[in-house]
Short mmCIF file of C-alpha atoms and ligand atoms in Angstrom, two decimals:
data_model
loop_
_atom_site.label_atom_id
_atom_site.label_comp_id
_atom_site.label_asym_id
_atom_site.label_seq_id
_atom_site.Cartn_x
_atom_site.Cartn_y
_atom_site.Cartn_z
CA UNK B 14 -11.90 -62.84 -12.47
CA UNK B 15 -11.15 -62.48 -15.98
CA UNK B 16 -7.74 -61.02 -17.36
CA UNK B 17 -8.20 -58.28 -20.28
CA UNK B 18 -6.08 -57.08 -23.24
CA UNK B 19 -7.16 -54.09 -24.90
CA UNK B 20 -5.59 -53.53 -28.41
CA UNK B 21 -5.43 -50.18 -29.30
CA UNK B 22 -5.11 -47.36 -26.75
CA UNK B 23 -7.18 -44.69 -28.57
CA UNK B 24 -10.62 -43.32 -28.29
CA UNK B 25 -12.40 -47.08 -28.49
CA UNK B 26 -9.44 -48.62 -26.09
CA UNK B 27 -9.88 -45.89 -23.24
CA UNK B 28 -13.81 -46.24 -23.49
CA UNK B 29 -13.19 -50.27 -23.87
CA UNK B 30 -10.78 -49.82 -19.98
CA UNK B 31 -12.86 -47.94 -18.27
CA UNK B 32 -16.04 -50.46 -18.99
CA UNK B 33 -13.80 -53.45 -18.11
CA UNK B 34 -11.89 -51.61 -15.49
CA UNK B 35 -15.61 -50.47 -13.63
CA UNK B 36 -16.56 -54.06 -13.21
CA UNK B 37 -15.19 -56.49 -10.21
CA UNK B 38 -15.03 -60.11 -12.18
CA UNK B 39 -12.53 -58.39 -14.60
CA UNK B 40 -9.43 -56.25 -14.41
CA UNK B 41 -7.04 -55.09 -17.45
CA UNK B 42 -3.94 -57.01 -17.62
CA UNK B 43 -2.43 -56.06 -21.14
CA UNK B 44 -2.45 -53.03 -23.29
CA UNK B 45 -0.46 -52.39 -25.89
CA UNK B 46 -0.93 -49.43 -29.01
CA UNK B 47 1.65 -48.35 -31.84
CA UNK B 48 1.98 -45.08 -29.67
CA UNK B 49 3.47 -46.42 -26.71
CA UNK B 50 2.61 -43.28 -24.62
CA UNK B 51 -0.99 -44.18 -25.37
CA UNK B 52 -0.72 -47.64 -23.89
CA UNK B 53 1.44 -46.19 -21.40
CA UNK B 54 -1.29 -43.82 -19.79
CA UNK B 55 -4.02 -46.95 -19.71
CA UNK B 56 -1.60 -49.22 -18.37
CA UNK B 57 -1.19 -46.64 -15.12
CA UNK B 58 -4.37 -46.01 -14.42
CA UNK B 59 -5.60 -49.40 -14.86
CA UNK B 60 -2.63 -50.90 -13.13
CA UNK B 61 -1.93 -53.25 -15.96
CA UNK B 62 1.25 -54.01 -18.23
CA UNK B 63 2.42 -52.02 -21.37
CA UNK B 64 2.94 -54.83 -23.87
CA UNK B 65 4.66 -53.60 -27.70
CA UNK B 66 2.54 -55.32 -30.05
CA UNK B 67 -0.88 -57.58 -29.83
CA UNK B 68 1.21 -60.86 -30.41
CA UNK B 69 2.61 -60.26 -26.89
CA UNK B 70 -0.63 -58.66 -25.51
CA UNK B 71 -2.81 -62.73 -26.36
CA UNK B 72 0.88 -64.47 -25.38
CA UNK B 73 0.93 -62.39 -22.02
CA UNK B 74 0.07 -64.72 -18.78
CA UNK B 75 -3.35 -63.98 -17.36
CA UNK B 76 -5.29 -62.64 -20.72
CA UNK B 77 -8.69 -64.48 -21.27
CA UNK B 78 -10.23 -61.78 -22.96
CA UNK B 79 -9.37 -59.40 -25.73
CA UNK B 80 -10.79 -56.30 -26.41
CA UNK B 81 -9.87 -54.96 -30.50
CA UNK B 82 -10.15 -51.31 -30.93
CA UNK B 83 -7.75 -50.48 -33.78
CA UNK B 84 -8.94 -49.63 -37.39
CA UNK B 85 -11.27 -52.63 -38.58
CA UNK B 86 -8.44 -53.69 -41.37
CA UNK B 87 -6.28 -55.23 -38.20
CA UNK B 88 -9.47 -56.69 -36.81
CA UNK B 89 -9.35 -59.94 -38.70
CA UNK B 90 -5.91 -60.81 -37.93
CA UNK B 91 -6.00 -60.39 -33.92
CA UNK B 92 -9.69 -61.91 -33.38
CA UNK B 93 -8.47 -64.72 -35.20
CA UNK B 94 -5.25 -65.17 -33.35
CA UNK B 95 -7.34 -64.68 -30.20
CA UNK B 96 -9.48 -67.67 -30.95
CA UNK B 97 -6.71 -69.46 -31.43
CA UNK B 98 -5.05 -69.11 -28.77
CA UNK B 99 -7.98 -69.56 -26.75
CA UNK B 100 -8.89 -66.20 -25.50
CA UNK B 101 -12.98 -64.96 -25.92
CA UNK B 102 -12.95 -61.16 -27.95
CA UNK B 103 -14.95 -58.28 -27.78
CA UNK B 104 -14.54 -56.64 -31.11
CA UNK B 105 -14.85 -52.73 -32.12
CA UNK B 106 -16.78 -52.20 -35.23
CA UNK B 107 -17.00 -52.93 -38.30
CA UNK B 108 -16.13 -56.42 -37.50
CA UNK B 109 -14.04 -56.21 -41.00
CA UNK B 110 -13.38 -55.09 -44.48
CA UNK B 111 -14.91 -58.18 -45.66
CA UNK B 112 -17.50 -61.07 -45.53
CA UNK B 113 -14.64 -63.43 -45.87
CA UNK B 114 -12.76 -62.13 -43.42
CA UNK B 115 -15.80 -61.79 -40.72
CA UNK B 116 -16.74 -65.86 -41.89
CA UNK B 117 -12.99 -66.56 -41.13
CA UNK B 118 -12.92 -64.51 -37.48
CA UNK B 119 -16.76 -66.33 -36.63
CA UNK B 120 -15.09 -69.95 -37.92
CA UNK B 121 -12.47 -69.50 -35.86
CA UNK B 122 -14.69 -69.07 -32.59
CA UNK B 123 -15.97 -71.93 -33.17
CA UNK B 124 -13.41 -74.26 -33.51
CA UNK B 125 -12.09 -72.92 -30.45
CA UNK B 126 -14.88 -72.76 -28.21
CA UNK B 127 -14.27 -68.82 -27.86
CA UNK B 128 -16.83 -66.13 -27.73
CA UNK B 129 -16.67 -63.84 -30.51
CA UNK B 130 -18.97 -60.25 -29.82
CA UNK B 131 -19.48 -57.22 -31.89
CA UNK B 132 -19.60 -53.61 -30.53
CA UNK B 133 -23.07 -52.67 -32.72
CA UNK B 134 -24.00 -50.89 -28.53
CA UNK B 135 -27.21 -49.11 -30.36
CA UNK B 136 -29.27 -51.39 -29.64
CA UNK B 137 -28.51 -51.68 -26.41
CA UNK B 138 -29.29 -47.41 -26.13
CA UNK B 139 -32.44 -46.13 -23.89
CA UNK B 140 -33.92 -44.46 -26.71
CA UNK B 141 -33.87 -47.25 -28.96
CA UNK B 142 -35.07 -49.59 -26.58
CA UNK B 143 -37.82 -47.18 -25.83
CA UNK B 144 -38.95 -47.28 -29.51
CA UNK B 145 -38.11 -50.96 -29.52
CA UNK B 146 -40.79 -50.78 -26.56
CA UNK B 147 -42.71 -49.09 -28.98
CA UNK B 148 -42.80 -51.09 -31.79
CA UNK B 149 -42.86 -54.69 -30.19
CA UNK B 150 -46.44 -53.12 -28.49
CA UNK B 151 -47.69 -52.99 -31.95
CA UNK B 152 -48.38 -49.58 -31.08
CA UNK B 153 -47.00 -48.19 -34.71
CA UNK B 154 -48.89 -51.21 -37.11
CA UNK B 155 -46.64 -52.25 -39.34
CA UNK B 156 -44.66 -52.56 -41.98
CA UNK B 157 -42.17 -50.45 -40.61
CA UNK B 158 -40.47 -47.39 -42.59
CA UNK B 159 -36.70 -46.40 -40.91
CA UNK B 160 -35.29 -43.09 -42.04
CA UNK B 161 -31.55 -42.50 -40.59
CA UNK B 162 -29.62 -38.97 -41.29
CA UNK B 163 -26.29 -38.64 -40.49
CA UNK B 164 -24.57 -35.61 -41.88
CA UNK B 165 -21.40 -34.51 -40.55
CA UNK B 166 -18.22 -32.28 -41.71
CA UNK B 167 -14.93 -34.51 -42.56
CA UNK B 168 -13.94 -36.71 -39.75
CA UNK B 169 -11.23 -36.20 -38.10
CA UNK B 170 -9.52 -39.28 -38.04
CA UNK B 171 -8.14 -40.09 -41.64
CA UNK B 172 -8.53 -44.17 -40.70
CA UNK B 173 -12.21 -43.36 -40.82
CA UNK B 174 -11.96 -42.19 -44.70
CA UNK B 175 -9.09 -44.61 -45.70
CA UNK B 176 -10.20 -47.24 -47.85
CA UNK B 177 -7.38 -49.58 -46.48
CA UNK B 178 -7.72 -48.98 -43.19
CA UNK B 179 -12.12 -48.74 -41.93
CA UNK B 180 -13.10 -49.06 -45.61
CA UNK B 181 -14.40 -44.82 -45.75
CA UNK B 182 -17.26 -43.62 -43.52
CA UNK B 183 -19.98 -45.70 -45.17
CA UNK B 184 -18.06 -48.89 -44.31
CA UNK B 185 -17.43 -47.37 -40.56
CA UNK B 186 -21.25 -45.85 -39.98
CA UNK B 187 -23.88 -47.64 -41.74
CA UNK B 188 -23.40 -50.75 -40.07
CA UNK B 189 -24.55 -49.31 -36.42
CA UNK B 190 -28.01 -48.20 -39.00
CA UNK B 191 -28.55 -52.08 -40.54
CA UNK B 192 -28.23 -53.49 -36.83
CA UNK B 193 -30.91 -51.49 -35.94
CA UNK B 194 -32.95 -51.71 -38.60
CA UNK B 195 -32.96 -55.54 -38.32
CA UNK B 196 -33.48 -55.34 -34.50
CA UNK B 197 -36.37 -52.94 -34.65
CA UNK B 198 -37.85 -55.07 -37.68
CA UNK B 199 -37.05 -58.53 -36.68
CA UNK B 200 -36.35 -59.11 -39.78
CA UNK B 201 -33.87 -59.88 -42.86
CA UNK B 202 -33.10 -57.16 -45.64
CA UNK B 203 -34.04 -58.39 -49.42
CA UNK B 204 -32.40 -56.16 -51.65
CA UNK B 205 -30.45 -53.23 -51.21
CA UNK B 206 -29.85 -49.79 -53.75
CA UNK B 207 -27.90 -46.84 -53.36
CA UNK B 208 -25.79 -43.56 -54.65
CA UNK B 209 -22.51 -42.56 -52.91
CA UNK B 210 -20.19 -40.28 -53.44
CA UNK B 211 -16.90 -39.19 -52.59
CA UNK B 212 -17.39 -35.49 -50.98
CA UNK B 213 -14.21 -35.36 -48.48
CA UNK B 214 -11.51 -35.48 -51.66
CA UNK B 215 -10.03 -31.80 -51.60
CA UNK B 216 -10.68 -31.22 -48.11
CA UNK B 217 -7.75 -29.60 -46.17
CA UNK B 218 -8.46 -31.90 -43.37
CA UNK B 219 -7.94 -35.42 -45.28
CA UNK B 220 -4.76 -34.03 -47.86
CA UNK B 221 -2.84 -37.19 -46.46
CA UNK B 222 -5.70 -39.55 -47.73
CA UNK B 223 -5.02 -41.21 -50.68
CA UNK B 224 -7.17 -43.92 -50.36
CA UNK B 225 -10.72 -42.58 -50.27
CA UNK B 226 -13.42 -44.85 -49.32
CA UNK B 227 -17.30 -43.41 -49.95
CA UNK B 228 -18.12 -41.14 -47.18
CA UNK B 229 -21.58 -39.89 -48.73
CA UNK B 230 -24.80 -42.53 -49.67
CA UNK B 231 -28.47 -42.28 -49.92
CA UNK B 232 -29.33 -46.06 -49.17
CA UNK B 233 -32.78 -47.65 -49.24
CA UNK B 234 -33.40 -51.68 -48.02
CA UNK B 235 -35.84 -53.70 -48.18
CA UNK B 236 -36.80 -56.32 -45.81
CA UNK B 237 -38.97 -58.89 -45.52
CA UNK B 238 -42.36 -58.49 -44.39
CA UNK B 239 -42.22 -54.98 -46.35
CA UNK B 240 -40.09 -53.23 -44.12
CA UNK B 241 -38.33 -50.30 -45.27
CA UNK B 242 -34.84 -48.34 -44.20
CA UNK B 243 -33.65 -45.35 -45.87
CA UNK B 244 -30.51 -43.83 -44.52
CA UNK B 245 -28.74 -40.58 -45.64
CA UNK B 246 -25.29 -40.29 -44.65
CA UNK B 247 -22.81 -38.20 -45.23
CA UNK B 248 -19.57 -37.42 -43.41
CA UNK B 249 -17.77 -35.27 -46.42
CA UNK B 250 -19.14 -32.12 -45.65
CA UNK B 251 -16.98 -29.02 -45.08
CA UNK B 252 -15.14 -28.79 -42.17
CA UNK B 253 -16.72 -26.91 -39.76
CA UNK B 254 -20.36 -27.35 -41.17
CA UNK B 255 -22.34 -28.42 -38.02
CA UNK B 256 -23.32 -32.02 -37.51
CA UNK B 257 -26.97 -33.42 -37.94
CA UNK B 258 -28.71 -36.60 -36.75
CA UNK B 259 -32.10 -37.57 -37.39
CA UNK B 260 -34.16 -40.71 -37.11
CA UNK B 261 -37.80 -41.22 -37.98
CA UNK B 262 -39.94 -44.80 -37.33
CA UNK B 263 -43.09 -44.83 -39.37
CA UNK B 264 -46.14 -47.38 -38.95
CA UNK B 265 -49.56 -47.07 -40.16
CA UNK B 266 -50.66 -46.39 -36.45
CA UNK B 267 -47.87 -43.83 -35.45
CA UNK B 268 -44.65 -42.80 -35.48
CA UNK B 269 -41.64 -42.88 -33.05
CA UNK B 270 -38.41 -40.45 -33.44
CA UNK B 271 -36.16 -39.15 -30.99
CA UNK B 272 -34.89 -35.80 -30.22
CA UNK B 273 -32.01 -33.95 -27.45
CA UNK B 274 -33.24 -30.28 -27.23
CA UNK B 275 -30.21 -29.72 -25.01
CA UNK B 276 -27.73 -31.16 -27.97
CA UNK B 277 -29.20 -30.66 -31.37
CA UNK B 278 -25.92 -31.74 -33.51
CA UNK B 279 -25.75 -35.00 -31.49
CA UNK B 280 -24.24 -37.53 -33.02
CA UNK B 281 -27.04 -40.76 -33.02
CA UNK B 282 -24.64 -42.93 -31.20
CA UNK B 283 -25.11 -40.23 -27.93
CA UNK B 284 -27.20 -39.53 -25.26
CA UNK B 285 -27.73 -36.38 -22.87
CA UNK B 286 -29.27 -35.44 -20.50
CA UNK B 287 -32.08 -34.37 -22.00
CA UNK B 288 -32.58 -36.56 -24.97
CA UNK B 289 -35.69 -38.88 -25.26
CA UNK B 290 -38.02 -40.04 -27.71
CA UNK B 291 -41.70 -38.67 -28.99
CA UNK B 292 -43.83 -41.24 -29.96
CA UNK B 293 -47.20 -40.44 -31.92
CA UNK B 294 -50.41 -42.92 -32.69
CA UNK B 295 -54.15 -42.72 -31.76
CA UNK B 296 -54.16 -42.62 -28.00
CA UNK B 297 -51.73 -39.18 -28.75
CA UNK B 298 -48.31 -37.78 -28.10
CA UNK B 299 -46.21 -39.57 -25.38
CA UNK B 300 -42.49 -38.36 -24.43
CA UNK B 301 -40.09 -40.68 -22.75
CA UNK B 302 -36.94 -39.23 -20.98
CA UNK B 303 -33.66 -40.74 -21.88
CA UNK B 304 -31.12 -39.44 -20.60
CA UNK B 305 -27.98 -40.20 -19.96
CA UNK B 306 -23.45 -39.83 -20.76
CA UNK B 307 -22.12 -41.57 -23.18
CA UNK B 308 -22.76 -45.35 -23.38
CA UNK B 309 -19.26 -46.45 -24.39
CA UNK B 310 -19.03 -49.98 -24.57
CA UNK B 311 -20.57 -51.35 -21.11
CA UNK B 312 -23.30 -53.36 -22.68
CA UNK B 313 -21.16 -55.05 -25.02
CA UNK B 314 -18.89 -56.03 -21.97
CA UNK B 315 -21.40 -57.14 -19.92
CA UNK B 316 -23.44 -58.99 -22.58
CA UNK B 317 -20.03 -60.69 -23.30
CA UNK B 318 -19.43 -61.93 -19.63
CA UNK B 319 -22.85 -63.08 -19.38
CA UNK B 320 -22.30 -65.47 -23.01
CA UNK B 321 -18.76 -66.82 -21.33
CA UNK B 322 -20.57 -67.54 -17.61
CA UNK B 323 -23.81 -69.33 -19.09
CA UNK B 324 -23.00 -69.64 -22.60
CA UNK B 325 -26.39 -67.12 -23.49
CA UNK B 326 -25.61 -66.09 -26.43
CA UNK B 327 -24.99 -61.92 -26.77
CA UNK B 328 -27.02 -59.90 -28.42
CA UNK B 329 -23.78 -58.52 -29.38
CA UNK B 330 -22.97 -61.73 -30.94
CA UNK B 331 -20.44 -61.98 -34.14
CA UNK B 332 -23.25 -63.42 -36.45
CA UNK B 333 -25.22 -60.22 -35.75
CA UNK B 334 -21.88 -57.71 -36.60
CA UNK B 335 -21.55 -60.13 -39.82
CA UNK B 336 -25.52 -59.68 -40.48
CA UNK B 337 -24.38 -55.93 -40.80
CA UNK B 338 -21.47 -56.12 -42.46
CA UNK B 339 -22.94 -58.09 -45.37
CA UNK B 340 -25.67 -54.98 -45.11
CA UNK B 341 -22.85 -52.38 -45.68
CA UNK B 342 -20.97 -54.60 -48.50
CA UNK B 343 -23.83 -54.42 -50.69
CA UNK B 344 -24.98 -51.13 -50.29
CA UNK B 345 -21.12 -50.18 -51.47
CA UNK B 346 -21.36 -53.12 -54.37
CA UNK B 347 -24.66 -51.56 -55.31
CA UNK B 348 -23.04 -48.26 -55.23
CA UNK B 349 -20.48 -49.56 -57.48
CA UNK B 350 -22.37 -51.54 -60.03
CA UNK B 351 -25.18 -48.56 -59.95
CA UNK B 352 -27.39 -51.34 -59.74
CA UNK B 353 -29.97 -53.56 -57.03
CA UNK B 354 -28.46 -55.69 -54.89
CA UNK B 355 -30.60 -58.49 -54.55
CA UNK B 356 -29.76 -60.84 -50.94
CA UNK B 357 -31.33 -64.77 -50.63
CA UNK B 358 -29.82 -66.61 -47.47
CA UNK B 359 -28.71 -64.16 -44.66
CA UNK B 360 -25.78 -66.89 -44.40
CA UNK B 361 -24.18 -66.95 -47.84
CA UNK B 362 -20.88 -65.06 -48.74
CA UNK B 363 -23.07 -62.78 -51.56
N1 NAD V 502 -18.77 -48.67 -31.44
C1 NAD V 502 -18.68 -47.39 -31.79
O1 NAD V 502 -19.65 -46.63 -31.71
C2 NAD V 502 -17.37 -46.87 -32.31
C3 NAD V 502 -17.09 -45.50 -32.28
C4 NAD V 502 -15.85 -45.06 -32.78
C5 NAD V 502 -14.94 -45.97 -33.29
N2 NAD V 502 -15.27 -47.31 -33.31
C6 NAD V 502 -14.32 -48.31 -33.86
O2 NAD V 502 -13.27 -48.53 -32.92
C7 NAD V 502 -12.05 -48.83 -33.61
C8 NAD V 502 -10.97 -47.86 -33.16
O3 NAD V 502 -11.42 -46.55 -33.40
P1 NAD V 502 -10.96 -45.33 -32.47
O4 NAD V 502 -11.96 -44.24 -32.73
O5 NAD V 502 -10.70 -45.74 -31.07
O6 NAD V 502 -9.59 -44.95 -33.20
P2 NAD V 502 -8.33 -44.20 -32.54
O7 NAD V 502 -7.53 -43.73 -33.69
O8 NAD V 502 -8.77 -43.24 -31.51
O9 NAD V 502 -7.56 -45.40 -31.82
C9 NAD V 502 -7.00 -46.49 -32.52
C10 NAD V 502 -5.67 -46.81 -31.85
O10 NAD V 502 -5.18 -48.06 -32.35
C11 NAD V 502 -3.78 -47.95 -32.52
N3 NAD V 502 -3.42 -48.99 -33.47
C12 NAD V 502 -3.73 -49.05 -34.78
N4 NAD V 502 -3.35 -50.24 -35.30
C13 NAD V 502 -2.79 -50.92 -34.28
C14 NAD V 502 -2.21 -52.23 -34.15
N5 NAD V 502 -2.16 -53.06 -35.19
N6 NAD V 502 -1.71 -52.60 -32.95
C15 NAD V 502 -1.77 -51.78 -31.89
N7 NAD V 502 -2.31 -50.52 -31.95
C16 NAD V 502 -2.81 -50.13 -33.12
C17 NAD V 502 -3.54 -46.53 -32.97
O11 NAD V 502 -2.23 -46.12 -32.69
C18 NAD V 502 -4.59 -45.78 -32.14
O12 NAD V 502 -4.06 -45.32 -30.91
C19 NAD V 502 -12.40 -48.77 -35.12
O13 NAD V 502 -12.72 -50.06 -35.57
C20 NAD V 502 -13.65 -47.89 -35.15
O14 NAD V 502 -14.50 -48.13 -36.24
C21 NAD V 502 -16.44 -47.76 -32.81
#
């Protein structure tokens, strides 16, 4: 049975409970939030103790694991702490603000024997699988092109835009989009451009902001092997302005894209009922039903149990939430310099 701590009692934490709360070789020990009410309403329905800070959440008897689901600038602090003190931690995304930091939370594991997961669940969807399916049949040739749209009005949590606190909406998005991209591909990005802009300054909404990360980017990668991934995000748009979602897999042979008829401004990280994916080459159309609630953060979870109980390593795995992070730092340093970003080894700090 292992003891859990969640860390942050918000959207993330409740989604983080109920996964470890649903399974019978865990149970929630610890919670703690800086709104003690939030913490408060976890710790009754999960039975387990209100703690007031995440120092007394890994120091509190009976934690082995630690879920983080506060803003990713407090991620680097606790995971490391965690690992220190022993405990294994499942990790919101992005795993950080930083390469360094995400080196420093992975080095950490390591010297303590601790496993170390990030929550990139997308992969683990039914419709990506399905065009996972897809492309691992050769059924779409290769090289692969990846278009991801993601337009939205202004968020409505202000962490999501801060700069300080999950680095703006490019920071907080894009990284789910490079973790696919390198799962559907198989393989490692080569260079990097892109255009951002700021489009959520002056928006009612975000007037205590004063930090504004990019929240708007046209990005284009390539990978080896001649993959390509374009993704158009944008999460500045007026409030109000209804939400879009679109992604597009392109071979020679076909093409795979998915599609919720019932839910048309779905958000790509959810599922209905009646979403499922179309997928187009010689032999014709084919549609695959995926439906489905939200998938919250059960995969993760399990995947994570699985790595501590036979030491199989997660697909979830820190080195693949690092893989993406570098992804999303230099589509914001190419944004910055206006410039290519060229990546060699998938393991250096650049
Ligand atoms: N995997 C996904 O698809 C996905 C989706 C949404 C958010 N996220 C990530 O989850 C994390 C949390 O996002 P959220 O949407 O749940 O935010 P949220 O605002 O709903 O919840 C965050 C909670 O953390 C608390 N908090 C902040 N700093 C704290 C600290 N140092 N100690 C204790 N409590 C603290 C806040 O009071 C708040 O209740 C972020 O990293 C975000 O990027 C991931």
């Amino acid at each position: 049975m292992l003891g859990v701590a969640i860390i942050g009692c918000g959207d993330m934490g409740s989604k983080h409970a109920a996964a470890w709360g649903a399974r019978e070789d865990a149970r929630l020990v610890a919670v703690c939030d800086h709104t003690p009410e939030r913490a408060q309403t976890l710790a009754q329905s999960y039975g387990a103790t209100r703690v007031d800070s995440w120092q007394e959440a890994l120091a509190h008897s009976g934690v082995d694991v630690v879920s983080i689901c506060v803003p990713a600038c407090d991620h680097p602090a606790i995971a490391i702490a965690a690992a220190e003190a022993g405990k294994h931690v499942l990790c919101e995304k992005a795993m950080a603000l930083t390469l360094a930091e995400a080196d420093a939370m992975i080095a950490a594991a390591e010297a303590n024997g601790t496993a170390l997961s990030v929550c990139h669940q997308y992969r683990g969807l039914l419709r990506y699988r399905a065009i996972k399916e897809a492309v691992d049949a050769g059924r779409l040739g290769g090289p692969l092109s990846l278009r991801f749209a993601e337009m939205r009005e202004v968020r409505p949590k202000l962490a999501m835009h801060r700069l300080s606190e999950n680095g703006g909406p490019v920071h907080d998005m894009t990284g789910h989009l490079f973790d696919l991209a390198r799962w559907l591909t198989g393989a490692e990005a080569e260079s990097v451009t892109a255009i951002g802009h700021i489009l959520g300054r002056g928006k009612p909404r975000l007037s205590p902001v004063h930090d504004f990360g990019i929240d708007t980017a046209e990005i284009l990668v390539r990978f080896s092997g001649g993959h390509s991934l374009s993704i158009a995000l944008n999460w500045g748009l007026p409030e109000g302005t209804p939400g879009h979602s679109q992604e597009l897999i392109h071979g020679p042979m076909g093409y795979a894209y998915s599609s919720d008829p019932g839910n048309p401004d779905r958000f790509l990280g959810d599922l209905s009922d009646t979403a499922g994916v179309t997928t187009k080459d010689a032999q014709g159309s084919n549609w695959i039903a995926c439906p489905g609630g939200d998938p919250g953060p059960e995969i993760c979870v399990t995947a994570l149990i699985e790595e501590i109980r036979t030491g199989t390593r997660s697909p979830f795995h820190a080195r693949e939430g690092r893989a993406a992070l570098r992804l999303i730092r230099a589509a914001l340093q190419a944004i910055e310099t206006g410039g290519t970003v060229m990546l060699q080894d998938p393991d250096s700090s650049g």
